[in-house]
mmCIF file of C-alpha atoms in Angstrom:
data_model
loop_
_atom_site.group_PDB
_atom_site.id
_atom_site.type_symbol
_atom_site.label_atom_id
_atom_site.label_comp_id
_atom_site.label_asym_id
_atom_site.label_seq_id
_atom_site.Cartn_x
_atom_site.Cartn_y
_atom_site.Cartn_z
ATOM 1 C CA MET A 30 -49.683 57.939 -2.110
ATOM 2 C CA LYS A 31 -50.574 55.453 0.778
ATOM 3 C CA GLN A 32 -51.162 52.646 -1.908
ATOM 4 C CA LEU A 33 -47.658 53.027 -3.348
ATOM 5 C CA ALA A 34 -45.959 53.204 0.131
ATOM 6 C CA LEU A 35 -47.065 49.790 1.290
ATOM 7 C CA PRO A 36 -45.833 47.805 -1.823
ATOM 8 C CA LEU A 37 -42.523 49.804 -1.743
ATOM 9 C CA ALA A 38 -42.046 49.058 1.976
ATOM 10 C CA LEU A 39 -42.704 45.381 1.373
ATOM 11 C CA THR A 40 -40.188 45.297 -1.497
ATOM 12 C CA VAL A 41 -37.519 46.910 0.745
ATOM 13 C CA LEU A 42 -38.153 44.429 3.469
ATOM 14 C CA ILE A 43 -37.893 41.479 1.046
ATOM 15 C CA VAL A 44 -34.539 42.723 -0.248
ATOM 16 C CA LEU A 45 -33.238 43.420 3.207
ATOM 17 C CA ALA A 46 -34.290 39.967 4.403
ATOM 18 C CA GLY A 47 -32.266 38.313 1.549
ATOM 19 C CA CYS A 48 -35.290 36.886 -0.144
ATOM 20 C CA GLY A 49 -34.738 38.694 -3.403
ATOM 21 C CA GLY A 50 -33.913 35.407 -5.107
ATOM 22 C CA ALA A 51 -30.300 36.172 -5.823
ATOM 23 C CA PRO A 52 -27.954 33.246 -4.942
ATOM 24 C CA SER A 53 -26.012 33.823 -1.702
ATOM 25 C CA GLU A 54 -23.107 31.649 -2.621
ATOM 26 C CA THR A 55 -21.360 31.258 -5.990
ATOM 27 C CA THR A 56 -19.983 27.998 -7.239
ATOM 28 C CA THR A 57 -16.631 28.182 -9.017
ATOM 29 C CA THR A 58 -15.166 25.650 -11.344
ATOM 30 C CA PRO A 59 -11.609 24.685 -10.311
ATOM 31 C CA PRO A 60 -8.998 25.902 -12.703
ATOM 32 C CA ARG A 61 -7.724 23.268 -15.183
ATOM 33 C CA ASP A 62 -4.073 24.259 -14.917
ATOM 34 C CA GLN A 63 -2.265 21.085 -13.992
ATOM 35 C CA THR A 64 -0.871 18.230 -15.907
ATOM 36 C CA PHE A 65 -0.805 14.486 -15.246
ATOM 37 C CA GLU A 66 1.589 11.966 -16.833
ATOM 38 C CA VAL A 67 1.625 8.182 -16.981
ATOM 39 C CA ARG A 68 4.922 6.382 -18.005
ATOM 40 C CA MET A 69 5.258 2.590 -18.572
ATOM 41 C CA ASN A 70 8.687 1.148 -19.174
ATOM 42 C CA GLY A 71 10.059 -2.308 -19.332
ATOM 43 C CA ASP A 72 11.078 -5.467 -21.176
ATOM 44 C CA SER A 73 7.844 -7.048 -22.171
ATOM 45 C CA SER A 74 6.137 -7.870 -25.429
ATOM 46 C CA ALA A 75 2.665 -7.990 -23.842
ATOM 47 C CA THR A 76 -0.047 -5.620 -24.695
ATOM 48 C CA TYR A 77 -1.243 -3.692 -21.542
ATOM 49 C CA VAL A 78 -4.439 -1.594 -21.084
ATOM 50 C CA VAL A 79 -3.608 1.239 -18.565
ATOM 51 C CA THR A 80 -6.438 3.295 -17.010
ATOM 52 C CA ALA A 81 -5.413 6.090 -14.607
ATOM 53 C CA ARG A 82 -8.253 8.211 -13.314
ATOM 54 C CA LEU A 83 -7.833 11.560 -11.359
ATOM 55 C CA VAL A 84 -10.806 11.696 -9.045
ATOM 56 C CA ALA A 85 -12.422 14.882 -7.665
ATOM 57 C CA ASP A 86 -11.691 15.343 -3.979
ATOM 58 C CA PRO A 87 -12.862 14.442 -1.413
ATOM 59 C CA VAL A 88 -13.295 10.648 -2.140
ATOM 60 C CA GLU A 89 -12.806 8.064 0.624
ATOM 61 C CA ASN A 90 -13.659 4.773 -1.037
ATOM 62 C CA VAL A 91 -13.531 2.763 -4.191
ATOM 63 C CA THR A 92 -15.472 -0.314 -5.280
ATOM 64 C CA VAL A 93 -13.333 -3.239 -6.191
ATOM 65 C CA SER A 94 -14.929 -6.106 -8.173
ATOM 66 C CA TYR A 95 -13.435 -9.673 -8.033
ATOM 67 C CA ALA A 96 -13.432 -12.601 -10.470
ATOM 68 C CA ASP A 97 -15.602 -14.580 -8.057
ATOM 69 C CA GLY A 98 -18.391 -11.996 -8.596
ATOM 70 C CA THR A 99 -18.139 -10.211 -5.296
ATOM 71 C CA ASN A 100 -17.687 -6.438 -4.635
ATOM 72 C CA ARG A 101 -15.883 -4.768 -1.849
ATOM 73 C CA SER A 102 -15.573 -1.261 -0.640
ATOM 74 C CA MET A 103 -11.937 -0.204 -0.107
ATOM 75 C CA ALA A 104 -10.713 3.076 1.637
ATOM 76 C CA LEU A 105 -8.064 5.152 0.109
ATOM 77 C CA PRO A 106 -4.917 5.936 2.101
ATOM 78 C CA ASP A 107 -5.946 8.597 4.781
ATOM 79 C CA ARG A 108 -2.709 10.576 4.234
ATOM 80 C CA GLN A 109 -0.248 10.957 1.461
ATOM 81 C CA GLY A 110 0.796 7.540 0.151
ATOM 82 C CA ALA A 111 -0.108 4.692 -2.095
ATOM 83 C CA VAL A 112 -1.256 1.125 -2.053
ATOM 84 C CA ALA A 113 -0.766 -1.281 -4.977
ATOM 85 C CA TYR A 114 -1.964 -4.783 -5.654
ATOM 86 C CA GLY A 115 -0.950 -7.562 -8.141
ATOM 87 C CA PRO A 116 -2.915 -10.358 -9.996
ATOM 88 C CA ASP A 117 -3.175 -12.421 -6.867
ATOM 89 C CA SER A 118 -5.701 -9.939 -5.591
ATOM 90 C CA GLY A 119 -8.202 -11.418 -8.146
ATOM 91 C CA ALA A 120 -9.558 -7.884 -8.873
ATOM 92 C CA THR A 121 -11.333 -7.441 -12.208
ATOM 93 C CA ALA A 122 -12.322 -3.682 -11.884
ATOM 94 C CA VAL A 123 -11.752 -0.701 -9.573
ATOM 95 C CA GLU A 124 -14.269 2.177 -9.615
ATOM 96 C CA PRO A 125 -13.949 5.359 -7.709
ATOM 97 C CA ARG A 126 -16.984 6.634 -5.819
ATOM 98 C CA ALA A 127 -16.553 10.236 -7.026
ATOM 99 C CA GLU A 128 -16.316 12.039 -10.312
ATOM 100 C CA SER A 129 -13.291 11.533 -12.586
ATOM 101 C CA VAL A 130 -11.869 14.875 -13.526
ATOM 102 C CA GLY A 131 -9.092 13.756 -15.855
ATOM 103 C CA GLY A 132 -6.604 10.889 -16.492
ATOM 104 C CA VAL A 133 -5.121 8.707 -19.064
ATOM 105 C CA PHE A 134 -6.155 5.603 -21.005
ATOM 106 C CA PHE A 135 -3.620 3.732 -23.043
ATOM 107 C CA GLU A 136 -3.419 0.319 -24.880
ATOM 108 C CA GLY A 137 -0.175 -0.929 -26.159
ATOM 109 C CA THR A 138 3.334 -2.285 -25.362
ATOM 110 C CA PRO A 139 5.602 -0.764 -22.655
ATOM 111 C CA ASN A 140 7.916 2.154 -23.183
ATOM 112 C CA PHE A 141 5.398 4.892 -23.531
ATOM 113 C CA SER A 142 4.443 8.158 -21.912
ATOM 114 C CA VAL A 143 1.041 9.800 -22.003
ATOM 115 C CA THR A 144 0.131 13.261 -20.540
ATOM 116 C CA ASP A 145 -3.315 14.642 -19.787
ATOM 117 C CA GLU A 146 -2.902 18.523 -20.133
ATOM 118 C CA ARG A 147 -5.022 21.050 -18.304
ATOM 119 C CA VAL A 148 -6.590 18.992 -15.542
ATOM 120 C CA PRO A 149 -7.853 20.402 -12.239
ATOM 121 C CA ALA A 150 -5.600 19.912 -9.127
ATOM 122 C CA THR A 151 -6.616 16.806 -7.405
ATOM 123 C CA GLY A 152 -4.883 14.657 -4.845
ATOM 124 C CA THR A 153 -6.536 11.286 -5.667
ATOM 125 C CA LEU A 154 -5.680 8.695 -8.427
ATOM 126 C CA VAL A 155 -7.174 5.249 -9.101
ATOM 127 C CA TRP A 156 -5.262 3.209 -11.575
ATOM 128 C CA SER A 157 -5.384 -0.223 -13.157
ATOM 129 C CA VAL A 158 -3.418 -2.419 -15.639
ATOM 130 C CA ARG A 159 -4.990 -5.255 -17.659
ATOM 131 C CA GLU A 160 -2.643 -7.550 -19.747
ATOM 132 C CA ASN A 161 -3.631 -8.913 -23.255
ATOM 133 C CA GLY A 162 -7.398 -8.596 -22.623
ATOM 134 C CA GLU A 163 -7.306 -10.798 -19.513
ATOM 135 C CA ARG A 164 -10.167 -10.458 -17.090
ATOM 136 C CA VAL A 165 -8.159 -10.102 -13.856
ATOM 137 C CA LEU A 166 -6.101 -7.076 -13.477
ATOM 138 C CA VAL A 167 -2.343 -7.556 -13.400
ATOM 139 C CA ALA A 168 -1.877 -4.517 -11.109
ATOM 140 C CA TRP A 169 -3.997 -1.711 -9.618
ATOM 141 C CA GLY A 170 -3.738 0.800 -6.943
ATOM 142 C CA LEU A 171 -4.858 3.886 -5.156
ATOM 143 C CA ILE A 172 -2.744 7.144 -4.618
ATOM 144 C CA ARG A 173 -3.480 10.028 -2.311
ATOM 145 C CA CYS A 174 -1.310 13.194 -2.440
ATOM 146 C CA ASP A 175 -1.535 16.296 -0.100
ATOM 147 C CA GLY A 176 -1.319 18.382 -3.352
ATOM 148 C CA HIS A 177 -1.937 17.233 -6.934
ATOM 149 C CA VAL A 178 -0.948 13.840 -8.336
ATOM 150 C CA GLY A 179 1.592 14.724 -11.024
ATOM 151 C CA SER A 180 2.515 11.349 -12.315
ATOM 152 C CA LEU A 181 2.347 7.509 -12.296
ATOM 153 C CA SER A 182 5.176 5.292 -13.352
ATOM 154 C CA LEU A 183 5.024 1.598 -14.029
ATOM 155 C CA THR A 184 7.826 -0.847 -14.764
ATOM 156 C CA THR A 185 7.111 -4.167 -16.394
ATOM 157 C CA ASN A 186 8.847 -7.444 -17.479
ATOM 158 C CA GLU A 187 7.494 -10.683 -18.848
ATOM 159 C CA SER A 188 5.948 -11.453 -15.325
ATOM 160 C CA GLY A 189 3.777 -8.203 -15.476
ATOM 161 C CA VAL A 190 4.026 -4.869 -13.469
ATOM 162 C CA ILE A 191 7.054 -5.222 -11.146
ATOM 163 C CA GLU A 192 7.344 -1.666 -9.817
ATOM 164 C CA THR A 193 5.263 1.474 -9.448
ATOM 165 C CA GLY A 194 5.930 5.028 -8.486
ATOM 166 C CA PHE A 195 4.170 8.369 -8.251
ATOM 167 C CA SER A 196 4.878 12.074 -7.716
ATOM 168 C CA CYS A 197 2.916 14.705 -5.943
ATOM 169 C CA ALA A 198 3.009 18.461 -6.746
ATOM 170 C CA SER A 199 2.011 21.135 -4.210
#
């Protein structure tokens, strides 16, 4: 009986100490119950490539690549808001420093709407627009919402992207 008591006592101590090998914290996948829409309207015959990436929070910076071969780290807005840049920025690519969890990619002429259904709620969007296969982006930007980024709207004319807008959902 003494031989059985010692292993049993050790087993009880291990379980009570939390060393039983069971995970102490569970990781849950966020629900994919949101939508995200991109609209592009305007009077332009140009073909545009639009990339809009919803990024997993938290993310603080993106890497911007420029036509001269340099790269620069740029901070996202620290509160709800947006920043947008035109072709004079010389940017050729914008890459978030976090995982993309949804978004939209479209190539074509203006007057379209594309929706990504069933994305997780996220408050960060990194977007870019390239015209007719050009190397330099005609427009790009960063959006931060207190809730979920619901939509991005772009307006064009023959000069390129002339107006941007976005919506946030709580």
